[in-house]
Each structure stands twice: as structure tokens, then as C-alpha cells.
CSV table of C-alpha atoms in Angstrom, one decimal:
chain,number,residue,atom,x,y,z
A,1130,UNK,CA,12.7,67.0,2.3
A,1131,UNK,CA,8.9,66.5,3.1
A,1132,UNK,CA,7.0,63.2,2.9
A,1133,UNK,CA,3.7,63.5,3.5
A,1134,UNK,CA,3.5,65.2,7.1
A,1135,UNK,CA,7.0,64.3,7.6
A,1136,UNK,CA,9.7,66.4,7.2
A,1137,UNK,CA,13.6,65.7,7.2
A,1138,UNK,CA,16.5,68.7,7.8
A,1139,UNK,CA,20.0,69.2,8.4
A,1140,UNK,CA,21.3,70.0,11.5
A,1141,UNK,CA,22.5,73.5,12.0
A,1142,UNK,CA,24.4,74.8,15.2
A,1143,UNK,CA,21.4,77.1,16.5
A,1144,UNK,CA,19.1,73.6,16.6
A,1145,UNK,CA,21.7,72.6,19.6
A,1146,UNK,CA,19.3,73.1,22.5
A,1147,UNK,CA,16.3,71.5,21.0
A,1148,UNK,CA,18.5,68.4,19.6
A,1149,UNK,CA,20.5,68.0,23.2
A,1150,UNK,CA,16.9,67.9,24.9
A,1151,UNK,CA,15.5,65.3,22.2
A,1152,UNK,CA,18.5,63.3,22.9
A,1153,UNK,CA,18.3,63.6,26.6
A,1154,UNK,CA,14.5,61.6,26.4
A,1155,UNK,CA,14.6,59.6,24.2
A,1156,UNK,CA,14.1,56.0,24.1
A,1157,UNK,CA,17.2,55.3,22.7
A,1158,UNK,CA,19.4,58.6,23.2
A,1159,UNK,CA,22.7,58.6,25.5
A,1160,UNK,CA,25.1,61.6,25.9
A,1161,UNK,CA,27.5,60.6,23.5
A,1162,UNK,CA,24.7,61.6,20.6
A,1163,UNK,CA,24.4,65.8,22.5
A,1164,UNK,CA,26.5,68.1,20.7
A,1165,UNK,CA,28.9,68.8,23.2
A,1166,UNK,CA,30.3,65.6,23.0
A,1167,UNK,CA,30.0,65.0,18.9
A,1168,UNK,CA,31.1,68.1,18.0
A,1169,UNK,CA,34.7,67.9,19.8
A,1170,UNK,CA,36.1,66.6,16.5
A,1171,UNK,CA,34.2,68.6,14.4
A,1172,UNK,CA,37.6,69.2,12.2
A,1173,UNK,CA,38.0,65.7,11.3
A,1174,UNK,CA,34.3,64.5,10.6
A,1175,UNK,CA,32.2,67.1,8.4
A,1176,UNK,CA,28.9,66.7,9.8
A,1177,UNK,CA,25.7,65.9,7.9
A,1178,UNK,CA,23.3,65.1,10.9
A,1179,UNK,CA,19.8,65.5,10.5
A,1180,UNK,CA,16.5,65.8,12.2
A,1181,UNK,CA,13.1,64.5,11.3
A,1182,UNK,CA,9.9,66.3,12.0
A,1183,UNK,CA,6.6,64.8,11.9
A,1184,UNK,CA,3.4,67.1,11.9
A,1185,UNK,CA,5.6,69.8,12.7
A,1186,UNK,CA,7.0,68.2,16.1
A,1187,UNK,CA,10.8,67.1,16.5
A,1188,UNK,CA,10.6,63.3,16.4
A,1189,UNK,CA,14.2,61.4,15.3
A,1190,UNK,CA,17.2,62.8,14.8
A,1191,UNK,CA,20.5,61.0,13.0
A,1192,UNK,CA,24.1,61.7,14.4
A,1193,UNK,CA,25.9,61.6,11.0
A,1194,UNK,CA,28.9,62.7,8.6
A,1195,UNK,CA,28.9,62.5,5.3
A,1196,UNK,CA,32.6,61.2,3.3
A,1197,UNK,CA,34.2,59.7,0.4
A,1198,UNK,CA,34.5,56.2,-0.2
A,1199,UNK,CA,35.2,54.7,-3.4
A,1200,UNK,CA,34.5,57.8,-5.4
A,1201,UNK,CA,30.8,57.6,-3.8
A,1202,UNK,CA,29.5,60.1,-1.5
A,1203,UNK,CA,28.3,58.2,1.5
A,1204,UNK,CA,26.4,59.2,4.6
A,1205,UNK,CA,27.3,57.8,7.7
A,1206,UNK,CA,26.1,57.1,11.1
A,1207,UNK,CA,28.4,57.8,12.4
A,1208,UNK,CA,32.5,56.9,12.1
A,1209,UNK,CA,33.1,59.1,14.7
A,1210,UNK,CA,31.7,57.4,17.5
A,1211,UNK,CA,31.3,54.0,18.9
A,1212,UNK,CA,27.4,54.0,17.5
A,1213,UNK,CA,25.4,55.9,15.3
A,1214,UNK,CA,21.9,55.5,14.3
A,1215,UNK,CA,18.4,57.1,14.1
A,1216,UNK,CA,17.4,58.4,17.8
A,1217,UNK,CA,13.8,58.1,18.6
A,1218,UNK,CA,11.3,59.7,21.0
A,1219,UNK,CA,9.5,57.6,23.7
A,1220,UNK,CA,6.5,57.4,22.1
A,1221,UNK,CA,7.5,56.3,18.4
A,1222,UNK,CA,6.3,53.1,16.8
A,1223,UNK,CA,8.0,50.0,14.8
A,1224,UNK,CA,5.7,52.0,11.6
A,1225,UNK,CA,7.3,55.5,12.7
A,1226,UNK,CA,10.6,54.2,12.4
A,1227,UNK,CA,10.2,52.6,8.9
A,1228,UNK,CA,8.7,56.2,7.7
A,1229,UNK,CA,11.4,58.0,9.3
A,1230,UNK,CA,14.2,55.7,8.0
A,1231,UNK,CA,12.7,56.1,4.5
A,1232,UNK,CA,12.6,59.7,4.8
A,1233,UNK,CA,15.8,60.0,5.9
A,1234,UNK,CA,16.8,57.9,2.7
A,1235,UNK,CA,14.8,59.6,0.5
A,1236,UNK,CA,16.8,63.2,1.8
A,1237,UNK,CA,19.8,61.5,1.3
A,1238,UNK,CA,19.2,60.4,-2.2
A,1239,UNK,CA,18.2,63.6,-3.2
A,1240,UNK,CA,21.5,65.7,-1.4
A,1241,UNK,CA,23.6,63.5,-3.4
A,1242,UNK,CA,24.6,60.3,-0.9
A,1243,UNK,CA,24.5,56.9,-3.2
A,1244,UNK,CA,25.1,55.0,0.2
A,1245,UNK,CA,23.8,54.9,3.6
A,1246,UNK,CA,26.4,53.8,6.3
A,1247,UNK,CA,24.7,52.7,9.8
A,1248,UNK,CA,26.3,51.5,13.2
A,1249,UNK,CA,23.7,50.0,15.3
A,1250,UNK,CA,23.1,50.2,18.7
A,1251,UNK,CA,23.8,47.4,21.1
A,1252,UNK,CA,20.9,46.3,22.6
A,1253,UNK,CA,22.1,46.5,26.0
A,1254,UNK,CA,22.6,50.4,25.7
A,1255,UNK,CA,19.2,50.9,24.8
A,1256,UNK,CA,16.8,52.8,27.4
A,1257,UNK,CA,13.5,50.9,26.2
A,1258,UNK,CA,14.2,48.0,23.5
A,1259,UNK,CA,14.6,49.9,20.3
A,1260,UNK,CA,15.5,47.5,17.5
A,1261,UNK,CA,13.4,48.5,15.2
A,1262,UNK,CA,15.6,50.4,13.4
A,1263,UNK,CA,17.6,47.3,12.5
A,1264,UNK,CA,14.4,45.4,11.1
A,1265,UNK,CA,13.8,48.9,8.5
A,1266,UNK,CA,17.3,49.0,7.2
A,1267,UNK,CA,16.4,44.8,6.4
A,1268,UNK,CA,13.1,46.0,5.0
A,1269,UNK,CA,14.4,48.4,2.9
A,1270,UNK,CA,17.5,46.4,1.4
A,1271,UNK,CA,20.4,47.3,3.4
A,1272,UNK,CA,23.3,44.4,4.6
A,1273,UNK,CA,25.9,44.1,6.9
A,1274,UNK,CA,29.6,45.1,6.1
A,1275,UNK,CA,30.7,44.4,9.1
A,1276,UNK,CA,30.5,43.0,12.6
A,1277,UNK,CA,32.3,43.5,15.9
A,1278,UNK,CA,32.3,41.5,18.9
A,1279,UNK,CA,32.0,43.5,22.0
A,1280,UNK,CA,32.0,41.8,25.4
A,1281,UNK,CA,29.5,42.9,28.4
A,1282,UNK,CA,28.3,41.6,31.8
A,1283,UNK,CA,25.0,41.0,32.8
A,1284,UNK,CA,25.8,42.5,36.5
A,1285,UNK,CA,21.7,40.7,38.1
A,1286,UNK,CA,23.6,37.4,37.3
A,1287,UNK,CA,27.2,37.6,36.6
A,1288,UNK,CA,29.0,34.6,37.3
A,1289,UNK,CA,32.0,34.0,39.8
A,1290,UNK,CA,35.4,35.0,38.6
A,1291,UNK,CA,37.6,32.6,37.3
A,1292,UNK,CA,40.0,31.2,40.1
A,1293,UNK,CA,43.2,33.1,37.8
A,1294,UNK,CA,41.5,36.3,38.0
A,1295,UNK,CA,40.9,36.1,42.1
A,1296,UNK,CA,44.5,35.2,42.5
A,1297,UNK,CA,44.9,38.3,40.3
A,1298,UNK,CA,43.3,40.6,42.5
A,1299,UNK,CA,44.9,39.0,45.8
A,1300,UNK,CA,48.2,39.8,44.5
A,1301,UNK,CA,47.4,43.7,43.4
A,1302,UNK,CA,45.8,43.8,47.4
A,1303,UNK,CA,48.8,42.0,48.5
A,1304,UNK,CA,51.2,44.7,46.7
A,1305,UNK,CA,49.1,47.5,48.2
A,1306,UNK,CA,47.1,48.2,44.9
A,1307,UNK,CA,44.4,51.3,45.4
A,1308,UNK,CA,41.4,52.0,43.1
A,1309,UNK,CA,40.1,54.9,42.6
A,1310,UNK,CA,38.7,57.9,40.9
A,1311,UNK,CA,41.4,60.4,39.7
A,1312,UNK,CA,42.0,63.2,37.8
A,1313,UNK,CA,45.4,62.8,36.6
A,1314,UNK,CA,44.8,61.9,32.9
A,1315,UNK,CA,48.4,63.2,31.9
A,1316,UNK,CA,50.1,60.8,34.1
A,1317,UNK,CA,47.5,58.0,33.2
A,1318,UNK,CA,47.6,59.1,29.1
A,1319,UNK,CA,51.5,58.3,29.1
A,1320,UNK,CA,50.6,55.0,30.0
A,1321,UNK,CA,47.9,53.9,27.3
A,1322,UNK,CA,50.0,56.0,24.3
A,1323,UNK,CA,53.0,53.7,25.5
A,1324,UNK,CA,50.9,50.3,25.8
A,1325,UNK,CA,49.3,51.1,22.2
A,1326,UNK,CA,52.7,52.1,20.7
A,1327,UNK,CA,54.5,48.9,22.2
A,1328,UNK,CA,51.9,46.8,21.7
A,1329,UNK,CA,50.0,47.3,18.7
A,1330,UNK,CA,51.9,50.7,16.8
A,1331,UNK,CA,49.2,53.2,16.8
A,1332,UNK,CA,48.0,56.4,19.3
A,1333,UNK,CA,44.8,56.5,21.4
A,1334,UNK,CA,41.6,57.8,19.9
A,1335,UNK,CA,41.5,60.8,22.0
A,1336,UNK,CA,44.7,62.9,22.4
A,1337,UNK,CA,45.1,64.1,26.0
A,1338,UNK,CA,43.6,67.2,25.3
A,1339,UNK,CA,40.3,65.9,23.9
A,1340,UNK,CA,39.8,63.4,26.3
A,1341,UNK,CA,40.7,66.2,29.1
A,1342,UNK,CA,37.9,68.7,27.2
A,1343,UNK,CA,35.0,65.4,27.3
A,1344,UNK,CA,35.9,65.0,30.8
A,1345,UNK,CA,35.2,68.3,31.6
A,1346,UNK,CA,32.4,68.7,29.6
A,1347,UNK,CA,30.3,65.3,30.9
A,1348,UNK,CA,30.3,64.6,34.7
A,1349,UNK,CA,29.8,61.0,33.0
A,1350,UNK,CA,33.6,60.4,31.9
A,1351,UNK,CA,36.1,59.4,34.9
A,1352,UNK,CA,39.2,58.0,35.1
A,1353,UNK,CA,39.7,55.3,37.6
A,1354,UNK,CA,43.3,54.5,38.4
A,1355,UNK,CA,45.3,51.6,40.4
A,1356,UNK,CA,47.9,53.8,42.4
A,1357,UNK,CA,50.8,52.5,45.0
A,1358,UNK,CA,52.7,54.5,47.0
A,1359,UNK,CA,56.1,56.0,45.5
A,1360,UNK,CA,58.4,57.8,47.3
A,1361,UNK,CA,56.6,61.0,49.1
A,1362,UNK,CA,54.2,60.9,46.7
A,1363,UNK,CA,52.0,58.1,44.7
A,1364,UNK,CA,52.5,56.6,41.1
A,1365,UNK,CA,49.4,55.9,38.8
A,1366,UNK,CA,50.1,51.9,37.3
A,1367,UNK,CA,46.9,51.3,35.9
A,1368,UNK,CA,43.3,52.5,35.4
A,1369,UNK,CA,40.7,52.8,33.2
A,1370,UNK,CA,38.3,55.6,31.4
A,1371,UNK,CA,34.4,55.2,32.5
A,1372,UNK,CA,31.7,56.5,30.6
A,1373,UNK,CA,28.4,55.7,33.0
A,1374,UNK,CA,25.3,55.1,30.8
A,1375,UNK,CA,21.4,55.2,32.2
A,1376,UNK,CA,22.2,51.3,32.7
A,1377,UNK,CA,25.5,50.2,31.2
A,1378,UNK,CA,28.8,51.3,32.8
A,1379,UNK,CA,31.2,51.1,29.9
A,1380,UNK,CA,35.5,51.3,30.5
A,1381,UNK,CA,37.8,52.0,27.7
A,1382,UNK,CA,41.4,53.0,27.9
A,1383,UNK,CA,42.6,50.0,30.0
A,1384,UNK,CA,46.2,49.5,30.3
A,1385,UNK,CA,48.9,48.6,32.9
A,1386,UNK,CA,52.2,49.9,33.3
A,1387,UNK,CA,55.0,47.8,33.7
A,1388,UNK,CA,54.8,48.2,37.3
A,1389,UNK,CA,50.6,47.5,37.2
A,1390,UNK,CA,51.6,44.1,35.2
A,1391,UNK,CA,53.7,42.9,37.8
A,1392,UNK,CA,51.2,43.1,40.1
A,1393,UNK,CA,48.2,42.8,38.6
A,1394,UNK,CA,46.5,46.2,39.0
A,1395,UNK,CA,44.4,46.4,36.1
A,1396,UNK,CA,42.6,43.2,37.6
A,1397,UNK,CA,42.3,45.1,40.4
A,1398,UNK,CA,40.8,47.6,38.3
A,1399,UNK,CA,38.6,46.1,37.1
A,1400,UNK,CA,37.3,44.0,39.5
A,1401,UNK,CA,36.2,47.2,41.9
A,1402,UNK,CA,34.3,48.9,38.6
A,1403,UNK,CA,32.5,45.9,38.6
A,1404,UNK,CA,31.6,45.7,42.3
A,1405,UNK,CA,30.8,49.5,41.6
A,1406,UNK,CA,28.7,49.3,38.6
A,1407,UNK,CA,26.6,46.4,40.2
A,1408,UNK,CA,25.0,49.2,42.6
A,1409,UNK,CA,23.4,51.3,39.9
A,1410,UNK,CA,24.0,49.6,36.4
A,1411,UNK,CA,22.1,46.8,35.1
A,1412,UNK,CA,25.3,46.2,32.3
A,1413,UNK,CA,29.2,46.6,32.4
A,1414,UNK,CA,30.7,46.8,29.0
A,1415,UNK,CA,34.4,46.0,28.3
A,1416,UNK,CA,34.4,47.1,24.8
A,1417,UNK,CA,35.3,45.4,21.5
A,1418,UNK,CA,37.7,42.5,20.9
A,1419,UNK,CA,37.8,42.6,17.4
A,1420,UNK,CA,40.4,44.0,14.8
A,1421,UNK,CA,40.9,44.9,11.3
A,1422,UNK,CA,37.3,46.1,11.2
A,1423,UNK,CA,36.1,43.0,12.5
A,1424,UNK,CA,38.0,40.9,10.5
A,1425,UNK,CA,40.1,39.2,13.4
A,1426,UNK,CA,39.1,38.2,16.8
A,1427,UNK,CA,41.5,39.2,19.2
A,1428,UNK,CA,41.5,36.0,21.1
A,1429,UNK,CA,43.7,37.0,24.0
A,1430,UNK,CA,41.5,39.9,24.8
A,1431,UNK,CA,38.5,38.0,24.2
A,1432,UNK,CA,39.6,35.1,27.2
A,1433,UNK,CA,40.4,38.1,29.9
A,1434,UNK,CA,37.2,39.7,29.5
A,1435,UNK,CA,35.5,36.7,29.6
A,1436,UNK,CA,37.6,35.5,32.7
A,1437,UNK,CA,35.7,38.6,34.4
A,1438,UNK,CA,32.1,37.1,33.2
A,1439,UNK,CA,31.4,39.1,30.2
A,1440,UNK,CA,30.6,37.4,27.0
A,1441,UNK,CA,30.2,38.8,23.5
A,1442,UNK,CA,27.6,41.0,22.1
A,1443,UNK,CA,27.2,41.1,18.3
A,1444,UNK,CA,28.2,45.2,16.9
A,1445,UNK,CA,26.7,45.8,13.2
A,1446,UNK,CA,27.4,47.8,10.8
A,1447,UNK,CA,24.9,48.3,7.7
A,1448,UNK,CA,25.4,49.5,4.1
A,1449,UNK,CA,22.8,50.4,2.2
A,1450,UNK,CA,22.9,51.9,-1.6
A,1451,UNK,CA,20.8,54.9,-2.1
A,1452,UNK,CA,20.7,55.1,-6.0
């Protein structure tokens, strides 16, 4: 749909090049919005992204699926990953984002979506301060449905670890805990089905496979494991999955065997993707803390990531009606 010299389309599979390289400078793009890395659940989210053009040149584009909720067909940005949310060239303005959010609305409205749903981006993952989206949903009437807490460190002025969490991390050195990069994610996924099972009755995200296939798609994804020696061999009893950002270093996937428990090896975890991150990241994110869509603040979670320094960061999620 055209207004004035801008124009809005959906996304087709032949734009791939020209939307990974849009993505790949822009202010507010990371790798999780390139095709490669959306389009590995392609069966369970029917796409519906867009890209806005203005005089002609490729400037936004809008990671989205569209779904049923409520009888009402609703566009969303995007349930498939962690954010959604308009992507914008270097060079856009606060008054280019309005236009391109109304455009994007007004294409919407008239392909049959009564609602807009919109996942923000947390400021800290931003490559250049790019909130202007959020001020343009305000403008033009949306409100939040819901809000996460996520917890990240500032790594230029973390503060010292609480005295529980350095005896932590003595103990896993004590027990002969190492940390480091591995590529065993079978031995490591038996681990974080069974923690998520045991613990709170439901399966990972990723299966095995899907996590294997983004691994070996972006150089980006690692798994970082706690191992001790075990028998001839070595046993994996902790770890974590890394996704390294332009600034943020973000872990997901943490979980301890029974063995890691005993001796603390997540800590230990932890602790050294910390110390790694500091080198080249300006942010280490720990992920959410929240539950039932934001309803319930996991409280224990919430004290161990803050134990390591980090402290919450605000995740919203807009609505607005299109109709």
C-alpha cells in the first residue's frame, strides 16, 4: 500500500538478500531479524513480514506473523522471537518512524488485521538509541498488554559479586569445574529438557535439532559447558547457549545437572561468560524472570541473577486495534 512517497509490501522469499543486508545495518537490526534465523520455524508461524519503501529506496522492514486471537485476525511482531518490531536504517528520523509505523497500519488495516501486536526492543540491544518506535505506537493509540522483566549487566560498572556467589565459584574450581566452548548440544540438550520437565513440566523452545540447525547457521550461537572429568572421558554438568550481539552477550538455556548442582557449575558458568563478555560487550543479558506472560515474577530467579549484578530491564509488549 502507498502513502504519499511511501510504499509498504509483503515480504516474499526472493527479497531475502536485500532484507538480510537491511538488517545487517541498521540502527536497530541484529541477526535474529535475517531470514536464516526467522525462517527456521517457518511451519509453526505463517509469516506476514513486510518492508517499507520510501521514494523507491528500502527503508524499514517488520519481522511479523500474522494469527488468530479471539476470532480477530492480528498481526504480530513477532511471537516467534524474543523481539519484534519495525527495523530502521541508520539515517531514519523520530518523523520517519511515525510515517512508517502508520503506513505499516494503514497496510494492515486494509489486508484484513483488526490488531497490531508489537514486542519492543530492549534498549540495551539497540545499536544507536532507537525508541522511537515506542513513542509512535503511544502517538497513534496503542497500550501495553503486557510486560516482562528481563535482567542485564552493565559490564563498564558491574558491581562485585555477592559473597554466596564467590563461595559458589570456589567450590565448582575446587571440584575441578572447566568452562568452555563445546559442541556437544545432544549431551548438553538432555540436560535442559530434564531441568524443564522436573522443574517446571514443559520442553525447551528449540528441539535439539533446531537449535543444532541455528548453531550451524550463525557463528553467533555457542554452547558453553561446565565439564569434569569422568572416567576416560569427560561429562558435560552444566552450560549455557550464547547468542553474542554487536554489544550485549545474551545466555539462554542455563541449567545444571544434578552433578553441576552439587558443585556449583552453573555459577561457574556464568561467572567466566561474564569475565568473557566484559572484553568485547558493553551488556550481558540473563534473560527474563517472569512467567505466565508476565503475570508472575519468578522471585528465585530474579535473586540469582541479581546476585551476579544484573538488575531488571522492563520488556513490552503493545496492542494496538486497527479498525
Amino acid at each position: 500500500m502507498e502513502s504519499n512517497s511511501i510504499m509498504v509490501r509483503p515480504y516474499t522469499a526472493s527479497d531475502q538478500p536485500i532484507w538480510d543486508g537491511f538488517v545487517r545495518t541498521a540502527r536497530n537490526g541484529c541477526f535474529m531479524f535475517e531470514r536464516n534465523y526467522m525462517d527456521y520455524h517457518a511451519h509453526r508461524f505463517s509469516d506476514a513480514s513486510m518492508m517499507v519503501f520510501d521514494g523507491g529506496k528500502l527503508c524499514s522492514v517488520l519481522p511479523a506473523h500474522d494469527h488468530q486471537i479471539d476470532g480477530e485476525q492480528v498481526l504480530s511482531s513477532h511471537g516467534g522471537l524474543t523481539f519484534g518490531g519495525l527495523v530502521v536504517g541508520a539515517s531514519a528520523g523520530a518523523g520517519d518512524q511515525l510515517r512508517y509505523i502508520r503506513a505499516v497500519c494503514d497496510t494492515a488495516r486494509a489486508a484484513g488485521f483488526s490488531r497490531l501486536t508489537y514486542r519492543t526492543m530492549p534498549h540495551f540491544m539497540h545499536r544507536e538509541p532507537s525508541e522511537d518506535d515506542v513513542y509512535a505506537l503511544f502517538q497513534a493509540g496503542a497500550r501495553p498488554i503486557r510486560i516482562d522483566l528481563a535482567h542485564t549487566l552493565d559490564l563498564t560498572r558491574r558491581p562485585a559479586l555477592s559473597a554466596k556467589r564467590r563461595n559458589c565459584i570456589a567450590k565448582a574450581r575446587k571440584a575441578g569445574v572447566e568452562v568452555r566452548r563445546s559442541t556437544d548440544f545432544e549431551s548438553y540438550w538432555g540436560i535442559v529438557e530434564s531441568v524443564l520437565d522436573t522443574r517446571h513440566a514443559r520442553k525447551p523452545t528449540h528441539s535439539l535439532d533446531e537449535i543444532r540447525l541455528l548453531a550451524s547457521r550463525f557463528e553467533q550461537i555457542q554452547l558453553v559447558a561446565a565439564v569434569v572429568p569422568s572416567g576416560a572421558g569427560e561429562e558435560i554438568i552444566a552450560g549455557a547457549v550464547t547468542y553474542q550481539f554487536d554489544r550485549v552477550l545474551h545466555v539462554q538455556y542455563l541449567a545444571n545437572s544434578d552433578r553441576g548442582r552439587a558443585v556449583c557449575a552453573l555459577d561457574a558458568v556464568i561467572a567466566s561468560l561474564i569475565e568473557q563478555a566484559a572484553e568485547y560487550s558493553q551488556w550481558f543479558s540473563l534473560g527474563v524472570s517472569t512467567e505466565q506472560e508476565g503475570r508472575v515474577l519468578n522471585e528465585g530467579l530474579s535473586w540469582q541473577k541479581e546476585s551476579f549484578g544484573a538488575r531488571p530491564t522492563a520488556l513490552t509488549t503493545w496492542s494496538l486495534a486497527l479498525n
